PDB file of C-alpha atoms in Angstrom:
ATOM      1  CA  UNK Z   1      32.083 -13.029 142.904  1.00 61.00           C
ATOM      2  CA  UNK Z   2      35.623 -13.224 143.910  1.00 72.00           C
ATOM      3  CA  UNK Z   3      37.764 -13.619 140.491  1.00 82.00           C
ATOM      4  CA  UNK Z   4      38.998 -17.159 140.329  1.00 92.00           C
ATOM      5  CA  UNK Z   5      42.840 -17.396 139.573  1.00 94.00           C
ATOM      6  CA  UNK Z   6      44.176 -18.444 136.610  1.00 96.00           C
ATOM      7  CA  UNK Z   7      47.177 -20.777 137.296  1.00 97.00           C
ATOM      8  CA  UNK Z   8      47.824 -22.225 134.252  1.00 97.00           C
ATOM      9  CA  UNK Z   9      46.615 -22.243 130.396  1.00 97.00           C
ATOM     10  CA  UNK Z  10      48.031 -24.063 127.055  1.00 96.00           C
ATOM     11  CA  UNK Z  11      46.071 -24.575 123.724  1.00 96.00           C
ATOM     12  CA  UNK Z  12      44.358 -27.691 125.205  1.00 97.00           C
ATOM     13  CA  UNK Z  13      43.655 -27.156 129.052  1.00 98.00           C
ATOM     14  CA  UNK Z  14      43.075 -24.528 131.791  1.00 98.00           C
ATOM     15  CA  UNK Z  15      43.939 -24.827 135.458  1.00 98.00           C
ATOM     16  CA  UNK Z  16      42.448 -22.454 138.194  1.00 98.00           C
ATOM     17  CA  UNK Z  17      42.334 -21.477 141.622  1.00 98.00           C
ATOM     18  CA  UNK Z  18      38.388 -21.741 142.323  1.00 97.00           C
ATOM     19  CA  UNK Z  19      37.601 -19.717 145.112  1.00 96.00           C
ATOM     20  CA  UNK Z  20      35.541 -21.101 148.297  1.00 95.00           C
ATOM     21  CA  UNK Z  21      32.037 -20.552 147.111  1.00 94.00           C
ATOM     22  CA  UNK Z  22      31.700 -20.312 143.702  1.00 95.00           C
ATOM     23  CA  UNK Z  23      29.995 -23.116 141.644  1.00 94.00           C
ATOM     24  CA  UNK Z  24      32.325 -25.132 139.385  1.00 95.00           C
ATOM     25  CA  UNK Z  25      29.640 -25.415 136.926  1.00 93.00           C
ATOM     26  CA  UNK Z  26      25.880 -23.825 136.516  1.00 90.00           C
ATOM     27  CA  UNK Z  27      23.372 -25.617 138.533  1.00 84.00           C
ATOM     28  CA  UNK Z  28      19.856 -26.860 137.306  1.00 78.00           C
ATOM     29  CA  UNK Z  29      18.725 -23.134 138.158  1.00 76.00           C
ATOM     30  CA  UNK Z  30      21.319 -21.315 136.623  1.00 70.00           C
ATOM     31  CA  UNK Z  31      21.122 -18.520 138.493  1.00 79.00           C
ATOM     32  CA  UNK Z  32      24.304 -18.107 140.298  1.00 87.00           C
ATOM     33  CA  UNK Z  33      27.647 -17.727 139.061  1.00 90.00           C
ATOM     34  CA  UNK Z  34      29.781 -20.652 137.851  1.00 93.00           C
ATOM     35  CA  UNK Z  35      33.254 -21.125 137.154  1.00 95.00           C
ATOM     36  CA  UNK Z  36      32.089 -23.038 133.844  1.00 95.00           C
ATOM     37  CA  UNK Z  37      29.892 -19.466 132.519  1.00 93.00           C
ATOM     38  CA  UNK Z  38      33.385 -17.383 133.367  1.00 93.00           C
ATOM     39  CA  UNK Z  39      35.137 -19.446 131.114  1.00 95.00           C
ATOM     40  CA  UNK Z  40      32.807 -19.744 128.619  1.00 94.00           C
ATOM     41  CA  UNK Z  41      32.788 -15.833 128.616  1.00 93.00           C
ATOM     42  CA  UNK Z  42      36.184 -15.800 128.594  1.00 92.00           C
ATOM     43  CA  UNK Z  43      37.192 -18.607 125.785  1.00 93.00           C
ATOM     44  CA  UNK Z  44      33.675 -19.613 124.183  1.00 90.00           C
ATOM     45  CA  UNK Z  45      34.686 -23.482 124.169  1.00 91.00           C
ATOM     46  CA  UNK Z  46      34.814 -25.242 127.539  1.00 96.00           C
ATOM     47  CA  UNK Z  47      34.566 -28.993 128.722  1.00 97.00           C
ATOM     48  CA  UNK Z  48      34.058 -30.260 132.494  1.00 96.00           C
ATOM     49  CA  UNK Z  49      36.653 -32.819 133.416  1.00 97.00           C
ATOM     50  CA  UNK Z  50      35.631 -32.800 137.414  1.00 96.00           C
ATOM     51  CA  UNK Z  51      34.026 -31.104 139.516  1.00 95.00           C
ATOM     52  CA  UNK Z  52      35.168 -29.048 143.249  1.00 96.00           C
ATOM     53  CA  UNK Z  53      32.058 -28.597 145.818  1.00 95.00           C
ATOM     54  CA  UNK Z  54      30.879 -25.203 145.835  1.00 94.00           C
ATOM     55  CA  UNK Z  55      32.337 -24.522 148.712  1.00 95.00           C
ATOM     56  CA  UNK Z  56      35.770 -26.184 148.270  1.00 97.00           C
ATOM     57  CA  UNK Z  57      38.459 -24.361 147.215  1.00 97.00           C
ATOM     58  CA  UNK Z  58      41.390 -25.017 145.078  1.00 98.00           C
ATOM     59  CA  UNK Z  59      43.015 -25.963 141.514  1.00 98.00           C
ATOM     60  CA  UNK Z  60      40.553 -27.252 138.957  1.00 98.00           C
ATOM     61  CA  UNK Z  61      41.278 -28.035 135.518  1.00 98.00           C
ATOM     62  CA  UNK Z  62      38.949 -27.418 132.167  1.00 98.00           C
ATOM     63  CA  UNK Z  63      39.703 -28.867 128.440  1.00 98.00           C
ATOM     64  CA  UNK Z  64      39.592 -26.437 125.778  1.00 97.00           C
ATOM     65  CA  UNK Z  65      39.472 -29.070 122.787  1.00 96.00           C
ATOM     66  CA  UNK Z  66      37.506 -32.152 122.291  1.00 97.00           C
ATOM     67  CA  UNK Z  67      40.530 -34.525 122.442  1.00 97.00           C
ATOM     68  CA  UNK Z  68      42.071 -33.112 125.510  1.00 97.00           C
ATOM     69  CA  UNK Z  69      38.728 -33.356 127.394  1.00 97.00           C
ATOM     70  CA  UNK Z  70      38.361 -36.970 126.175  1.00 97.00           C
ATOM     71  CA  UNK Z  71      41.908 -37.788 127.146  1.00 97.00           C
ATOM     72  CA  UNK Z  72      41.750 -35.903 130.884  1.00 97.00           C
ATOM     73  CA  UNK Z  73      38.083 -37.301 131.276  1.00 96.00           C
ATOM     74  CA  UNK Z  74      40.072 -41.054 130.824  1.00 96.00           C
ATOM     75  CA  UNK Z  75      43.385 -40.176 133.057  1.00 96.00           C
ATOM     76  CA  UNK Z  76      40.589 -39.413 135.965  1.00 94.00           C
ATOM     77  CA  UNK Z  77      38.071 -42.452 135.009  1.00 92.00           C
ATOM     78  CA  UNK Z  78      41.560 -44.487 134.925  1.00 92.00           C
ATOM     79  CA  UNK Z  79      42.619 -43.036 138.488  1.00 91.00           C
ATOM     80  CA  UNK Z  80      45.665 -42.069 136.955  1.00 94.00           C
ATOM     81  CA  UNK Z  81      45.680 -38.482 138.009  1.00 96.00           C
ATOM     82  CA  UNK Z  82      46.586 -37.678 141.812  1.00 97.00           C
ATOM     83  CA  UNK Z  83      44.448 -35.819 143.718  1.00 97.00           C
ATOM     84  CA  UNK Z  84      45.710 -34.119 146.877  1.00 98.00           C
ATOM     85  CA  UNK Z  85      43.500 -32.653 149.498  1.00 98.00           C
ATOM     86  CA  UNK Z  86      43.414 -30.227 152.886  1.00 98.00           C
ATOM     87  CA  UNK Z  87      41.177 -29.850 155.329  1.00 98.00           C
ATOM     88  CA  UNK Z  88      40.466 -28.964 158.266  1.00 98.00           C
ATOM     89  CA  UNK Z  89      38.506 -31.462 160.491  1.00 98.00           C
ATOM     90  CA  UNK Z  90      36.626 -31.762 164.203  1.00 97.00           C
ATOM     91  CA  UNK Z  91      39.059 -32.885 166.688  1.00 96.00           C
ATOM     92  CA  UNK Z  92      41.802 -35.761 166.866  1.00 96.00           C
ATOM     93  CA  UNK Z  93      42.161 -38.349 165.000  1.00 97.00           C
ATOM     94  CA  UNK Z  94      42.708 -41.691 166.680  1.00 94.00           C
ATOM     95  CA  UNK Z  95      45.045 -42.471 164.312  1.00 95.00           C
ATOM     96  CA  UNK Z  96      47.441 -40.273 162.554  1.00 95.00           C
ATOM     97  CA  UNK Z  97      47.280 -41.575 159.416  1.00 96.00           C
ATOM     98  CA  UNK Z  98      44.955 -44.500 157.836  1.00 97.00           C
ATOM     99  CA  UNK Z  99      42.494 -45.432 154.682  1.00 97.00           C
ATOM    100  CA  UNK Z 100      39.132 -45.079 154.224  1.00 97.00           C
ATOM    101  CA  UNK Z 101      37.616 -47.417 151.722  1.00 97.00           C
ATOM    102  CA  UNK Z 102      33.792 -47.336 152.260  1.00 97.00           C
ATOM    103  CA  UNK Z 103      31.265 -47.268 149.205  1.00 97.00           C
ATOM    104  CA  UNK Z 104      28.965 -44.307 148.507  1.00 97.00           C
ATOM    105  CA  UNK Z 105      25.498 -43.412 147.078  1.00 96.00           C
ATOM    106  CA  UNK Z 106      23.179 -41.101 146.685  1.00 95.00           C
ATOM    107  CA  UNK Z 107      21.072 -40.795 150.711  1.00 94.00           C
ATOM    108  CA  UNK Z 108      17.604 -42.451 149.400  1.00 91.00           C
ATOM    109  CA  UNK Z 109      15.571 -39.691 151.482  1.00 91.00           C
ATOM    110  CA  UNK Z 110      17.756 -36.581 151.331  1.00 90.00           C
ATOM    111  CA  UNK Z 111      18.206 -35.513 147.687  1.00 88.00           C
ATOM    112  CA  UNK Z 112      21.975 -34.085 146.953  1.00 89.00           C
ATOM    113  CA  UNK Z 113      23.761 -36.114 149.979  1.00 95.00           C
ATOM    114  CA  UNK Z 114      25.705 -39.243 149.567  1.00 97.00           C
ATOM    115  CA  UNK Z 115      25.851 -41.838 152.558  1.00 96.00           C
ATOM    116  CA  UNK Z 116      28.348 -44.814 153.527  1.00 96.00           C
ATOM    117  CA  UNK Z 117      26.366 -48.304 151.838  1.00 96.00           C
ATOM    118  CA  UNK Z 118      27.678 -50.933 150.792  1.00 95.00           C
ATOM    119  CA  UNK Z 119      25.532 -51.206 147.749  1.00 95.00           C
ATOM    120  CA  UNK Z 120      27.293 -48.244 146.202  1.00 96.00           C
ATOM    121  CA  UNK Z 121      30.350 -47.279 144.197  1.00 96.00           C
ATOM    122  CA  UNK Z 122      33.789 -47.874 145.575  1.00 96.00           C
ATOM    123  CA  UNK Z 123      35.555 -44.783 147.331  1.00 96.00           C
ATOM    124  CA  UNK Z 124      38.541 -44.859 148.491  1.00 96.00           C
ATOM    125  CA  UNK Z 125      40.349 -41.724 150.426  1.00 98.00           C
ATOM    126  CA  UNK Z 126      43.772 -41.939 152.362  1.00 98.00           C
ATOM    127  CA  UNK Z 127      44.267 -39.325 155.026  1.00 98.00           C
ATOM    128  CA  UNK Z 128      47.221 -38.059 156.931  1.00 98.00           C
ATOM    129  CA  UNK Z 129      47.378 -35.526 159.968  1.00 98.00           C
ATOM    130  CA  UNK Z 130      49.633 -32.921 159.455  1.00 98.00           C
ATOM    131  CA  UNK Z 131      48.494 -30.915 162.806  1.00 97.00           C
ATOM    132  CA  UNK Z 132      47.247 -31.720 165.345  1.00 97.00           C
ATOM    133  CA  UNK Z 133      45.487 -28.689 167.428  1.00 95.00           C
ATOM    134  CA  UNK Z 134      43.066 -30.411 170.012  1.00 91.00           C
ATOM    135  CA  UNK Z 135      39.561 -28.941 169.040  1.00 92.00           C
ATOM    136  CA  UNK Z 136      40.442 -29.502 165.421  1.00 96.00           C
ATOM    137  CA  UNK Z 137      43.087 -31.179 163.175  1.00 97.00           C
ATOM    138  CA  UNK Z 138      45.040 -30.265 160.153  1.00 98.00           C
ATOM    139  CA  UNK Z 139      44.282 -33.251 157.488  1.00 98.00           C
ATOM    140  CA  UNK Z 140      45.670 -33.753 153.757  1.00 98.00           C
ATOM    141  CA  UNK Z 141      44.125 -36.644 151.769  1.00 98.00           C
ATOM    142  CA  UNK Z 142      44.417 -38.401 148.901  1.00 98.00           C
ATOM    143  CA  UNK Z 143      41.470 -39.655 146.940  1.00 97.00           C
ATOM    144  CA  UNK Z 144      41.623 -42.796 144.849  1.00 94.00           C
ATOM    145  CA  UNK Z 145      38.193 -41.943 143.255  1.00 93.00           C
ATOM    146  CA  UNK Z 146      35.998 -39.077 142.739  1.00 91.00           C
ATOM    147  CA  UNK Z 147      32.725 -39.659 144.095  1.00 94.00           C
ATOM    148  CA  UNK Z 148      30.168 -36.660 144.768  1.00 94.00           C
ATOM    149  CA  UNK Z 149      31.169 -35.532 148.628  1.00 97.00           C
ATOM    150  CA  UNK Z 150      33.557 -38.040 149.061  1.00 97.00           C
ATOM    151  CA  UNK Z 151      35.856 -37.238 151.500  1.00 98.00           C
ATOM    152  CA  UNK Z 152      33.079 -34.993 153.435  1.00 98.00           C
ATOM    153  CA  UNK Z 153      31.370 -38.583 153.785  1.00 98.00           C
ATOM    154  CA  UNK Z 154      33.879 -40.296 154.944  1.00 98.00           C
ATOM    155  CA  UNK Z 155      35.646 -38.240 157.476  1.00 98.00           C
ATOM    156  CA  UNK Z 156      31.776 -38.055 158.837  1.00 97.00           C
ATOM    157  CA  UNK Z 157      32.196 -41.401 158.887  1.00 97.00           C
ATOM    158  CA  UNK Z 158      35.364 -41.752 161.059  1.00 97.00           C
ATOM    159  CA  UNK Z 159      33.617 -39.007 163.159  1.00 97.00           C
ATOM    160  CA  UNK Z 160      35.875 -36.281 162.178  1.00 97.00           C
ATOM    161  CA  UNK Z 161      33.241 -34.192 160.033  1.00 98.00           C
ATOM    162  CA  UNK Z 162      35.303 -31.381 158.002  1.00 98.00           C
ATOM    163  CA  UNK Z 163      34.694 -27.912 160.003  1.00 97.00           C
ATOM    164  CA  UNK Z 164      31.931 -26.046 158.518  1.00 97.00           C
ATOM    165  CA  UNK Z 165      29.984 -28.897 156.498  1.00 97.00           C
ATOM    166  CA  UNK Z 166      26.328 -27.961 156.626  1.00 94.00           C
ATOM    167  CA  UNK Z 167      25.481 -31.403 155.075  1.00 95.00           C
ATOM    168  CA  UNK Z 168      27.955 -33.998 157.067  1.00 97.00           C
ATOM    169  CA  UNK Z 169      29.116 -31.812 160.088  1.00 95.00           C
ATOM    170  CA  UNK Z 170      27.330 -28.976 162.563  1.00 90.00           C
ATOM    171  CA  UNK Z 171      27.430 -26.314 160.209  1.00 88.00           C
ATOM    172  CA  UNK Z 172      28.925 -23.831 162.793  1.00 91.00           C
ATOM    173  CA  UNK Z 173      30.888 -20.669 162.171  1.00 93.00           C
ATOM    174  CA  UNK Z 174      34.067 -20.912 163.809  1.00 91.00           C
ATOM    175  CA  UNK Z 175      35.004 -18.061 166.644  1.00 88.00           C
ATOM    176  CA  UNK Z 176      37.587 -17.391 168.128  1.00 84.00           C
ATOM    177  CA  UNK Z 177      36.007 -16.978 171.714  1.00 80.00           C
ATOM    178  CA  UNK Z 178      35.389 -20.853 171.078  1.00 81.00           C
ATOM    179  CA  UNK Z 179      39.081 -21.964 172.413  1.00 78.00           C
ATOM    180  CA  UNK Z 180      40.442 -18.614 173.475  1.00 75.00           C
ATOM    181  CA  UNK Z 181      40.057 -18.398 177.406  1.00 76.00           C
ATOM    182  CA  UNK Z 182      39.250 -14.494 178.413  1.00 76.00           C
ATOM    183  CA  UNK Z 183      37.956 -13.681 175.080  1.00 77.00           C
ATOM    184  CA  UNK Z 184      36.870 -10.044 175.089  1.00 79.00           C
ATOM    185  CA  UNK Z 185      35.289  -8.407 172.258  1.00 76.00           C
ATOM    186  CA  UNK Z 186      36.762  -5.167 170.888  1.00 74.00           C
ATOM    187  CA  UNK Z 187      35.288  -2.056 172.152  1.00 71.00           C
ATOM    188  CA  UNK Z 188      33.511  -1.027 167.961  1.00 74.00           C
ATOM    189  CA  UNK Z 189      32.169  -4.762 167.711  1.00 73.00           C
ATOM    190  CA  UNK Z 190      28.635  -5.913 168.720  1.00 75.00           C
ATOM    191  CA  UNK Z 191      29.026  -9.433 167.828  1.00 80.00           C
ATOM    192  CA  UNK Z 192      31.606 -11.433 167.277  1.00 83.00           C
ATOM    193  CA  UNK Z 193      32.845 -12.355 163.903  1.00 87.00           C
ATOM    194  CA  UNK Z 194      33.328 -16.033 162.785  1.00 90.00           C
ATOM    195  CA  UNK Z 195      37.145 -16.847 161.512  1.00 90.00           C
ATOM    196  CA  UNK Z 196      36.130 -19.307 159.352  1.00 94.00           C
ATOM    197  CA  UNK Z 197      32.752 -19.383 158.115  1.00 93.00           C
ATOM    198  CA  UNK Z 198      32.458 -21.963 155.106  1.00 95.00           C
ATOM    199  CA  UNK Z 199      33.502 -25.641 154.212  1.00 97.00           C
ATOM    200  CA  UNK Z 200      37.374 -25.901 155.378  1.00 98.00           C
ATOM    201  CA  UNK Z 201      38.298 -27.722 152.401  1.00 98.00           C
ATOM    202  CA  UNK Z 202      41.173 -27.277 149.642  1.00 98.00           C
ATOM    203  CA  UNK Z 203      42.388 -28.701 146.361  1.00 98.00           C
ATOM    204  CA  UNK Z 204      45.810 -28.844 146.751  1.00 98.00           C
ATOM    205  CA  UNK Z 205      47.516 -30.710 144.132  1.00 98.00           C
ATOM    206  CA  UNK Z 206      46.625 -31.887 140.883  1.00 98.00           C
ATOM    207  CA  UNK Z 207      49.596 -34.096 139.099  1.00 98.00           C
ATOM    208  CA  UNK Z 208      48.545 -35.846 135.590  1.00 97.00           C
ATOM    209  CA  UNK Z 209      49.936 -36.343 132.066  1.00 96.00           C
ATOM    210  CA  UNK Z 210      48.432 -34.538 129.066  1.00 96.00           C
ATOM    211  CA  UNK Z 211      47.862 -35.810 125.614  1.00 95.00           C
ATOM    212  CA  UNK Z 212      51.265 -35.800 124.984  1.00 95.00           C
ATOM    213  CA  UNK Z 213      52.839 -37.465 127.678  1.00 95.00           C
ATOM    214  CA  UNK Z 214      54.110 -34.365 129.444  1.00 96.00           C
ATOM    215  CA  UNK Z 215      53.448 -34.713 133.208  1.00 97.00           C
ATOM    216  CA  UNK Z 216      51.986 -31.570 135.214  1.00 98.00           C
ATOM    217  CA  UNK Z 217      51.600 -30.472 138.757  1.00 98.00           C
ATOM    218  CA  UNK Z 218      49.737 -28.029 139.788  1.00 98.00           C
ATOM    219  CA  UNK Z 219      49.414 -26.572 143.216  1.00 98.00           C
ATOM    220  CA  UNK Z 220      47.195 -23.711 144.678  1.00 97.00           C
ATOM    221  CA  UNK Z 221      47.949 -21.988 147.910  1.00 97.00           C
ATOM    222  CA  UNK Z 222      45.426 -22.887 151.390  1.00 97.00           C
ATOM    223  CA  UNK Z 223      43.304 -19.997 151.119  1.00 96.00           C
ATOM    224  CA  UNK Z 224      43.662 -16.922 153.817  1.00 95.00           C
ATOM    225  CA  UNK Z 225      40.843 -18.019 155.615  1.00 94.00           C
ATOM    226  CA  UNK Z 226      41.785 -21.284 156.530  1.00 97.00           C
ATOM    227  CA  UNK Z 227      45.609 -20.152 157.377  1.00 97.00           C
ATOM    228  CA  UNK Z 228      44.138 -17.403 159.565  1.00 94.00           C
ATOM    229  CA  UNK Z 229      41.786 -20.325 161.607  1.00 95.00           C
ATOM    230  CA  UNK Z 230      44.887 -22.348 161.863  1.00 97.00           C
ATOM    231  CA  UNK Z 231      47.146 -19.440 163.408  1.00 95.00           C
ATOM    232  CA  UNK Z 232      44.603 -18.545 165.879  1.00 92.00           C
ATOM    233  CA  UNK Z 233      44.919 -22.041 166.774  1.00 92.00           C
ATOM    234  CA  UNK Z 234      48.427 -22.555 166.969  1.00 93.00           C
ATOM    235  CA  UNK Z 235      48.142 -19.340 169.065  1.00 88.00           C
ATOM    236  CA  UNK Z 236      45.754 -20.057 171.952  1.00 81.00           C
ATOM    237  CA  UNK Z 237      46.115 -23.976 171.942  1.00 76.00           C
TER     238      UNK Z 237
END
């Protein structure tokens, strides 16, 4: 397990840099890892506030008292906390910028997926393209609500499925040989190795007010995976 990053601690919250993979808290199994056990380890008292896929990375937050995770639990209920994502997403975008505001629930057949209907809870995710690099595009959004998959879902919806989304998108690795013309492997290398191999999706930005009133913003860096897919691409576009 790759140690998550502590960005930030006080005596009533922790913020951290969840790596890409890692569970944010145990699953029904319990087996694997979770960001949740770590902390427990690490401070014996820990509340969930929200949640980051498993395979998104980024800045997370965790109450250490009962108050603060009341409070925080409220702020995100309330939408009052700002939520700033990037990805990295299949192709161009029609438009550069634009709102999605289609309702989600749980797929009726496929347990653990979530699917556009208009029976379920309001979502509601804005999206702006910061890059555009022809096979893919550089996208930061900002989610109004925090359903389960949210933004996966609806940039599958738009048709723009987030690169490396085994549930909403194709699932494939990305290689390099995939948009560079003349690719040649190196002379020690049997296969080629994927660039980017899991969900392309970041927390970027977490801004809210604590218990008492003091506003915070948090930021945690893209990861060196996705940077690396996007200079290849700004390389051999």
């Amino acid at each position: 397990m790759q140690k998550p990053d502590i960005i930030f601690e006080n005596q009533d919250f922790v913020v951290i840099d969840k790596p890409a993979g890692l569970l944010s808290i145990p699953d029904r199994e319990g087996k694997d890892p979770s960001l949740k056990s770590w902390l427990k380890e690490k401070y014996g008292n820990i509340f969930t506030v929200h949640r980051l896929d498993r395979g998104t990375s980024g800045v997370i937050l965790f109450a250490k008292t009962e108050s603060a995770h009341k409070h925080l639990s409220i702020a995100f209920e309330e939408r009052s906390v700002e939520k700033i994502y990037s990805g990295i997403v299949q192709g161009s975008l029609a438009q550069p910028q634009g709102t999605v505001d289609a309702p989600l629930m749980e797929h009726p057949v496929k347990k653990g997926t979530m699917v556009v209907n208009k029976k379920g809870k309001a979502a509601h995710t804005d999206y702006e393209v910061k890059e555009d690099l022809g096979l893919y595009s550089l996208v930061q959004f900002q989610i109004h609500t925090g359903r389960t998959h949210q933004i996966r879902v609806h940039m599958q919806s738009l048709g723009h499925p987030i690169v490396c989304d085994e549930l909403y998108g194709d699932a494939r690795p990305v290689l390099i040989s995939s948009f560079k013309k003349n690719f040649r492997l190196s002379r020690d290398e049997e296969e080629e190795r994927p660039i980017l191999s899991r969900l392309a999706l970041h927390a970027q930005l977490l801004h809210f007010q604590d218990e008492q009133g003091t506003f915070h913003t948090f930021e945690a860096p893209m990861p060196k995976d996705m940077r690396a897919m996007l200079q290849q691409l700004r390389k051999w576009r």
